[in-house]
Coordinates of C-alpha atoms in Angstrom, one line a residue:
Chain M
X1 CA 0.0 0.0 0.0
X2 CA 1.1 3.4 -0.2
X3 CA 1.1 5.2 2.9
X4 CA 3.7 7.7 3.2
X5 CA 6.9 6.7 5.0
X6 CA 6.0 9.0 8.6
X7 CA 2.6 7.6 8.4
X8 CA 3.7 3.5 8.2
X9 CA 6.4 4.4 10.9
X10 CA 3.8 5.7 13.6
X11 CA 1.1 3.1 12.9
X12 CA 3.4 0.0 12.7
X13 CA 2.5 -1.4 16.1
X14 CA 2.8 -5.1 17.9
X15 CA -0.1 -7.0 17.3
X16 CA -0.9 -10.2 19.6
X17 CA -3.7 -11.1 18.3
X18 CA -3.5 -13.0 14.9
X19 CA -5.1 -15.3 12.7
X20 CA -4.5 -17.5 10.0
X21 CA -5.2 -15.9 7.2
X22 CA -3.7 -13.5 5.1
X23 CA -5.0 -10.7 3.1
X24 CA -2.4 -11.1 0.6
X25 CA -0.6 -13.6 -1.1
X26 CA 1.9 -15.5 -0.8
X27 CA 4.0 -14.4 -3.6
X28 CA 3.2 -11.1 -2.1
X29 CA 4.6 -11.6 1.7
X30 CA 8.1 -12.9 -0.5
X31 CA 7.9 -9.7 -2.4
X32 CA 8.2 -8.2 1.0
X33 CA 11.2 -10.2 2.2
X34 CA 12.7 -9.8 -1.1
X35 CA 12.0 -6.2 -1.1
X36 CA 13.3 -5.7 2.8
X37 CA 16.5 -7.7 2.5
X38 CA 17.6 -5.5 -1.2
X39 CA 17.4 -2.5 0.5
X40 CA 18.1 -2.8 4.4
X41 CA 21.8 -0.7 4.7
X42 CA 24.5 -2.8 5.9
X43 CA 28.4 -1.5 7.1
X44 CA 30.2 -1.4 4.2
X45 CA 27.7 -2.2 2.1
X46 CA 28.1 -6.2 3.3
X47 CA 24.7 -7.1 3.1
X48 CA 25.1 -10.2 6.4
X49 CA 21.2 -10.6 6.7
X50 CA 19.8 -13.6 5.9
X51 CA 15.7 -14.6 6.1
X52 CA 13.6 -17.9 7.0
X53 CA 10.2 -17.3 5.4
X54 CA 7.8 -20.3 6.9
X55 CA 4.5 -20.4 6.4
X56 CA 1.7 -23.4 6.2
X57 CA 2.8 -26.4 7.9
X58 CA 6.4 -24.9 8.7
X59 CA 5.4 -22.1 10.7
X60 CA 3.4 -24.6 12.9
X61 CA 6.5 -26.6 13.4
X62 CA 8.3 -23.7 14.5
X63 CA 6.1 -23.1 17.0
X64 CA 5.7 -27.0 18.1
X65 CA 9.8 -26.7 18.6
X66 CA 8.9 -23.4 21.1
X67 CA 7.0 -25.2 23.0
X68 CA 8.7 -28.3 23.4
X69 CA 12.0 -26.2 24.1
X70 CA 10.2 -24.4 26.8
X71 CA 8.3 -27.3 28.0
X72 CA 12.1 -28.8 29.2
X73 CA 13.3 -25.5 31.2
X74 CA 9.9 -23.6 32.4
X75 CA 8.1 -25.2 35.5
X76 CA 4.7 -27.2 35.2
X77 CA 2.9 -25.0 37.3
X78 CA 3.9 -21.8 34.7
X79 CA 3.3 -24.2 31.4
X80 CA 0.3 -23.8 30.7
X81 CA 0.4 -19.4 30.9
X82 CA 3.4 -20.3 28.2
X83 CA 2.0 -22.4 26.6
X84 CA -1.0 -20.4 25.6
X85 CA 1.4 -17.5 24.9
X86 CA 3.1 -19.9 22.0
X87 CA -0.4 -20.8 20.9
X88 CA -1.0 -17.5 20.2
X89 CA 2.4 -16.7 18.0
X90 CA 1.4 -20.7 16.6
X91 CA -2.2 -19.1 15.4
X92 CA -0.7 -16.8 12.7
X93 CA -0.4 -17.3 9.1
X94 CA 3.4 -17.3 9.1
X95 CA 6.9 -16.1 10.8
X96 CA 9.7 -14.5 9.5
X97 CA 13.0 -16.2 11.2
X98 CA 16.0 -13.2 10.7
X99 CA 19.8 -14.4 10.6
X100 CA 23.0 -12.5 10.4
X101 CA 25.4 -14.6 8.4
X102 CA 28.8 -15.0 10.8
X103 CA 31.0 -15.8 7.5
X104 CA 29.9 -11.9 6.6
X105 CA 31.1 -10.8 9.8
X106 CA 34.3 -12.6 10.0
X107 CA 35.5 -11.6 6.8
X108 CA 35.0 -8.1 6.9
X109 CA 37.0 -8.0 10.7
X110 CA 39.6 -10.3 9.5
X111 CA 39.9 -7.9 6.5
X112 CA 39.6 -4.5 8.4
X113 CA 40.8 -5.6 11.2
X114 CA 41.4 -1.8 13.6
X115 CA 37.4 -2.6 13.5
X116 CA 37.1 -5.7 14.8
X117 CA 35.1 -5.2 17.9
X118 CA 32.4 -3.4 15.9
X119 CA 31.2 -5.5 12.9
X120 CA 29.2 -7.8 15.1
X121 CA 27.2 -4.7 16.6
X122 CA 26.7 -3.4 13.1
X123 CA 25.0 -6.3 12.1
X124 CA 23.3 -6.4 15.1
X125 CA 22.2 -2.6 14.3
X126 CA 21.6 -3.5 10.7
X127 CA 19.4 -6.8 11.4
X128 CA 17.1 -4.5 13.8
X129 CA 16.6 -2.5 10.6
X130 CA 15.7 -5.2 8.2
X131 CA 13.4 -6.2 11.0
X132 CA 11.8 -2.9 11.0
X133 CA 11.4 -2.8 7.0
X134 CA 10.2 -6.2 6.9
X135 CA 7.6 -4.9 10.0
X136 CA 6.1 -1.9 8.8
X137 CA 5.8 -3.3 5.2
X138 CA 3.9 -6.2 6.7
X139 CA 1.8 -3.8 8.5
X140 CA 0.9 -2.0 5.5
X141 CA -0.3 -4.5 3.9
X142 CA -3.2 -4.9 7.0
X143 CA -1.1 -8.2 8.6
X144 CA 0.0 -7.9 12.4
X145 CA 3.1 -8.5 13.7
X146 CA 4.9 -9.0 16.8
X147 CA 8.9 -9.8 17.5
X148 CA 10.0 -12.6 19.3
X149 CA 13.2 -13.9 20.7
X150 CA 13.3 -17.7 21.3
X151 CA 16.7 -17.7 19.6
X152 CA 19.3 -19.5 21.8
X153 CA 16.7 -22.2 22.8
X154 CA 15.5 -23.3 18.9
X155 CA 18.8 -22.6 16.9
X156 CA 19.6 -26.5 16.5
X157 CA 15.6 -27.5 15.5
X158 CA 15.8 -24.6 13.2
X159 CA 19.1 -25.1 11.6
X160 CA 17.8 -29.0 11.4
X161 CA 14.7 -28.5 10.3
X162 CA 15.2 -25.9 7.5
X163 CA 18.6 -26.9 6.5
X164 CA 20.1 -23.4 7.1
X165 CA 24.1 -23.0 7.0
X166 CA 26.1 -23.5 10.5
X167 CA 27.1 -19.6 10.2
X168 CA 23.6 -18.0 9.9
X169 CA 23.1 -16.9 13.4
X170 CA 19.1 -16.6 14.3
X171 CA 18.7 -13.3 15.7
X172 CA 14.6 -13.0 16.1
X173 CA 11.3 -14.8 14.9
X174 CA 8.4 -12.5 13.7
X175 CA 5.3 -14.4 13.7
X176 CA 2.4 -12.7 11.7
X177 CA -1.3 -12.8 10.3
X178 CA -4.5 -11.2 10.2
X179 CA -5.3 -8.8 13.3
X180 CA -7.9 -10.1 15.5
X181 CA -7.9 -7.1 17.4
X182 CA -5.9 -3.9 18.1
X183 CA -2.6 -2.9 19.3
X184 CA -2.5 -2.3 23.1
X185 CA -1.8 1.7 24.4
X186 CA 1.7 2.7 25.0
X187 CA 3.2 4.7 27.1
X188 CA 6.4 6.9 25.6
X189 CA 8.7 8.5 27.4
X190 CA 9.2 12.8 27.6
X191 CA 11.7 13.6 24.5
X192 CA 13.5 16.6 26.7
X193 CA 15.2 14.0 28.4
X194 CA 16.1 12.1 25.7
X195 CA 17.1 14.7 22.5
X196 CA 19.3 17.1 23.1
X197 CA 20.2 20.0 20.8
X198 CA 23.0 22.5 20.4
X199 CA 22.8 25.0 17.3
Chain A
X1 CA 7.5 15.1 1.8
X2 CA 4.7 12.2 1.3
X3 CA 6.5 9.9 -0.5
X4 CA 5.5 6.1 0.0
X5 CA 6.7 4.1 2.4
X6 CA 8.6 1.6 0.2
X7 CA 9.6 4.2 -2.4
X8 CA 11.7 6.3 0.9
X9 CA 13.1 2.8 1.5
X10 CA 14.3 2.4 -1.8
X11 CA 15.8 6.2 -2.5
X12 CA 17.8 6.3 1.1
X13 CA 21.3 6.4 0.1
X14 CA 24.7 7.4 2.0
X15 CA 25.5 11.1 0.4
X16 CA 28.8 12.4 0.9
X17 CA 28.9 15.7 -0.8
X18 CA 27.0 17.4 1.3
X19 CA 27.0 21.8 2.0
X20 CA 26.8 23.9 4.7
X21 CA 22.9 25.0 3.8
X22 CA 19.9 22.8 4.4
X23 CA 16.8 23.2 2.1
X24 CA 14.6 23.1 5.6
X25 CA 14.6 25.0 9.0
X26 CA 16.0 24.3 12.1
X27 CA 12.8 23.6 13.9
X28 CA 11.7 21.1 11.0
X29 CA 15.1 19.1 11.6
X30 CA 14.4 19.0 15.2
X31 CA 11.0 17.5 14.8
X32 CA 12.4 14.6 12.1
X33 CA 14.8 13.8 15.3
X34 CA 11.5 14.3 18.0
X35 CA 9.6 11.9 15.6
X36 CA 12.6 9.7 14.9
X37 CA 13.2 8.5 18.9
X38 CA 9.2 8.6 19.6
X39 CA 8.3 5.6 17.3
X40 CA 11.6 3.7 17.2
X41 CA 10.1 0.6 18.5
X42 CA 12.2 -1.0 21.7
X43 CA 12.6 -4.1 23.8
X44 CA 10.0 -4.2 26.4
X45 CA 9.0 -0.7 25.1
X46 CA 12.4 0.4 27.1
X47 CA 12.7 3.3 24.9
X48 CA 16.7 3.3 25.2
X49 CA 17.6 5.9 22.2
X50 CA 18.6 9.5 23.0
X51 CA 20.0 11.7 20.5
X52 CA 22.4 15.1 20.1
X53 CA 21.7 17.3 17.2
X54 CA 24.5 19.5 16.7
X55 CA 24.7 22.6 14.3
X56 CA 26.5 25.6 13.5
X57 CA 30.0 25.6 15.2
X58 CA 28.8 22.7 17.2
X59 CA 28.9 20.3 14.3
X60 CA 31.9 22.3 13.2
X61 CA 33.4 21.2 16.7
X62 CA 32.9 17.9 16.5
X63 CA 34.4 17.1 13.3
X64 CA 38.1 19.0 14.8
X65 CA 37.7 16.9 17.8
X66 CA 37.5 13.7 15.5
X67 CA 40.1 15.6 13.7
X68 CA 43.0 16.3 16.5
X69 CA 41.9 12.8 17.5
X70 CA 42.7 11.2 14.5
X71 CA 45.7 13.5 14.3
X72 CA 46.8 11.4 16.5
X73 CA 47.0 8.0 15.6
X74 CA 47.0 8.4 11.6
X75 CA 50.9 8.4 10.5
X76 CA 51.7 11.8 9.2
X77 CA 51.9 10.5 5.3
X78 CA 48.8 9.1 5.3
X79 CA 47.3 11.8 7.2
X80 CA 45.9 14.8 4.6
X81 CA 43.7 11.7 3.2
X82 CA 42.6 11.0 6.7
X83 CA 41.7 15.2 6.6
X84 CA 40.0 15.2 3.6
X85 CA 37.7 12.8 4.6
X86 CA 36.8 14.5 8.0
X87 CA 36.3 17.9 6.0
X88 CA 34.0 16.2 3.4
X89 CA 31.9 15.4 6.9
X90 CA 32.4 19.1 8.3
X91 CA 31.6 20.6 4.9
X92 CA 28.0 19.5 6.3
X93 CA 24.3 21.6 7.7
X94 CA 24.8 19.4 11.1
X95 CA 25.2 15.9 13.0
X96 CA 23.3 13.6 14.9
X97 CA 24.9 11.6 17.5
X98 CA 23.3 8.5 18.4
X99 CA 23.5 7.0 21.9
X100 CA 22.1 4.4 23.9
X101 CA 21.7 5.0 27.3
X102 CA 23.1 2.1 29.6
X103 CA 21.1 2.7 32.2
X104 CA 18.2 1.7 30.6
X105 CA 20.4 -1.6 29.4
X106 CA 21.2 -2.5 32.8
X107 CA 17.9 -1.8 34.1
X108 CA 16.6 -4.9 32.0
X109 CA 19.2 -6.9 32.7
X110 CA 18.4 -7.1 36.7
X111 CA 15.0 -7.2 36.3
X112 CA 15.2 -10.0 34.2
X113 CA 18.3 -11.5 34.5
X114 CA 17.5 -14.3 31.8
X115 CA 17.6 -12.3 28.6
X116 CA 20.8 -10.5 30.3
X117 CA 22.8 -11.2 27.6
X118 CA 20.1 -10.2 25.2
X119 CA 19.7 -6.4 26.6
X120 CA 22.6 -5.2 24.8
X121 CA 22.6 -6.6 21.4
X122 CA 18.2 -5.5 21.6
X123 CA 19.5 -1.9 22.3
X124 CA 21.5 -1.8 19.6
X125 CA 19.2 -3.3 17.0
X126 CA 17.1 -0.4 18.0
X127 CA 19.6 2.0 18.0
X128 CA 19.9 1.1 14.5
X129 CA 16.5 1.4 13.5
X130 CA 16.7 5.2 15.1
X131 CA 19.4 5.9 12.9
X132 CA 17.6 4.1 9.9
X133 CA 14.2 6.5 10.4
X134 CA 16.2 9.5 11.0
X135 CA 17.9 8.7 8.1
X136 CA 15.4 8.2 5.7
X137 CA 13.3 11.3 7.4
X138 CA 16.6 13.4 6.5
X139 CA 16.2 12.2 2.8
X140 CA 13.1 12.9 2.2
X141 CA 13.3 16.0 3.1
X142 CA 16.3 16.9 0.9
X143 CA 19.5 16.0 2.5
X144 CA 21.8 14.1 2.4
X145 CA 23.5 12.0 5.1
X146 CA 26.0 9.2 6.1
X147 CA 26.7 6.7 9.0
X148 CA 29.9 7.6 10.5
X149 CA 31.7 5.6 13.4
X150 CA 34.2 7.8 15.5
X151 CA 32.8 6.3 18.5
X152 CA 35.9 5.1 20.7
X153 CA 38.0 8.0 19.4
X154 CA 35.8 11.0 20.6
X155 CA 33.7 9.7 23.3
X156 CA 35.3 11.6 26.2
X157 CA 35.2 14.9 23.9
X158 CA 31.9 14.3 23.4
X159 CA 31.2 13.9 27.1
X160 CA 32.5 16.6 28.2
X161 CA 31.8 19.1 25.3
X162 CA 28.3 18.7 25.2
X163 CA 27.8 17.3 28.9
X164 CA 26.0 13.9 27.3
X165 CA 25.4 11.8 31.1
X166 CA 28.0 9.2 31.5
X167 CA 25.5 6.1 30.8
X168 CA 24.8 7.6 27.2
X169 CA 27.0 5.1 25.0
X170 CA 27.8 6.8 21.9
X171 CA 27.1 4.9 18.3
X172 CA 27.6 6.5 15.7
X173 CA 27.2 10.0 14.2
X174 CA 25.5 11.3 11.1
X175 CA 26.7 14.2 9.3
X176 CA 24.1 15.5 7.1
X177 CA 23.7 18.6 4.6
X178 CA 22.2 19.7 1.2
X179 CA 23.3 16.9 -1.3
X180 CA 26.6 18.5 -3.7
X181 CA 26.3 15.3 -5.9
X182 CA 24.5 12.0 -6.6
X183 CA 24.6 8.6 -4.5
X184 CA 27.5 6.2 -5.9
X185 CA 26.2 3.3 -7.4
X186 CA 25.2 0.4 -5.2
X187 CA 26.4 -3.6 -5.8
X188 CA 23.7 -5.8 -5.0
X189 CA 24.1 -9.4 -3.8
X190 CA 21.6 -12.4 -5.0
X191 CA 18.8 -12.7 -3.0
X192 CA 18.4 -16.4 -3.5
X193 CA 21.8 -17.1 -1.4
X194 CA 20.4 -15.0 1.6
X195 CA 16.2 -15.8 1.6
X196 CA 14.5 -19.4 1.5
X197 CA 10.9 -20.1 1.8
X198 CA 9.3 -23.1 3.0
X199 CA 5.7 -23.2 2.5

């Protein structure tokens, strides 16, 4: 859709509630991760994001590999509040699973190497931006989406399951679908403490 | 401007001819920057971003601290390159410095001290979506900006200059001004190396 860029930035939201359906297509939702990945900026230009697209019977499985992992580490009395909140990521039409290839980072701090500390935070920095595109565009498309972080507790199911090289690191999951109802309120913080300016 | 949401994605470009005039105010620069940290979207909604804008002498200042700081650890034959490049960034309207305030970061990390290791590497995906909305905001408005990291070299300059608090970890810095020339063409990788779908 074509909602001007200030407008997508203040109405992209988290949405909980999601369904499984989708009011576009398929090829559509690619041409959105196509799209996001082309054009997200990257250090010198060295492009390290990589993106899981699952949806159908794949996204499910994700979610199945959630619970499972949580079921071994969270307490039986909690499950079930857990549980449900995995249900609830598990009821959308798909999830976006964002990497930042480690092969990209090594080689650019073993080639500029007075750097070295900072290449892993600017892919950090640049994957929160490709999360953002692929966010908003979703959004403006009328699908909700939330961003999850069950990375570090699925990274073997997922690197199983989807075959995806040893050196793609999984940063975030962004399940998504049709909004069943609205974002929640929230709260922001006074800007005078936060901007400053010196002219 | 109202320009589309994907169409501002696709014309955001690092510009490094940039002049010393801006084709906006003051005030409207400040309110891309107000705009810019109120919708960044944060972990936990922790709202860790802050910003400087400086202008005038102040931007003027901080490109001969990163100077004389340089000055310093650039031999002397390779040096008037090294110059060059800081001027083309003080040939700029202004700057924004980025920072993430620590605070915040630790804050998360004792009140949930099982995503501690997560805190940091969340703030700075945010961190750079802020510089990614500022960015484009910038653009579409008719300047011209780049990503600069001097961060390391001028953080106590900074400090004390412009009396940033201590917990505000500087990130990078953004000189901006009216474009003096066109974007340099941009090498794109193939997308079928960095996406799959499973559906």
């Amino acid at each position: 859709m074509s909602k001007d860029f200030h407008t997508a930035v203040k109405e992209r939201r988290s949405i909980y509630g999601i369904s499984k359906e989708s009011p576009i297509s398929d090829e559509k939702i690619q041409e959105i991760i196509d799209f996001s990945v082309l054009y997200t900026p990257t250090a010198f230009n060295s492009q390290s994001g990589r993106v899981v697209l699952l949806l159908g019977k794949h996204h499910d499985k994700l979610w199945d590999f959630t619970k499972e992992a949580l079921r071994k580490i969270v307490d039986a009395e909690s499950f079930p509040q857990t549980e449900e909140k995995i249900n609830s990521f598990q009821s959308g039409y798909g999830t976006v699973l964002f990497f930042e290839d480690q092969n990209v980072v090594k080689g650019l701090q073993e080639k500029f190497p007075s750097y070295k500390e900072n290449f892993p935070l600017w892919s950090e920095q640049a994957s929160g931006i490709l999360q953002y595109i692929v966010w908003t565009s979703l959004e403006l498309e009328g699908l909700g989406a939330t961003l999850q972080h069950y990375n570090g507790l699925i990274d073997d199911d997922v690197q199983k399951e989807w075959k995806t090289p040893e050196n793609w690191k999984l940063i975030a999951q962004m399940p998504f679908g049709k909004p069943t109802g609205p974002a929640g309120e929230k709260d922001f913080q006074p800007l005078d403490e936060r901007i400053k300016v010196y002219k």
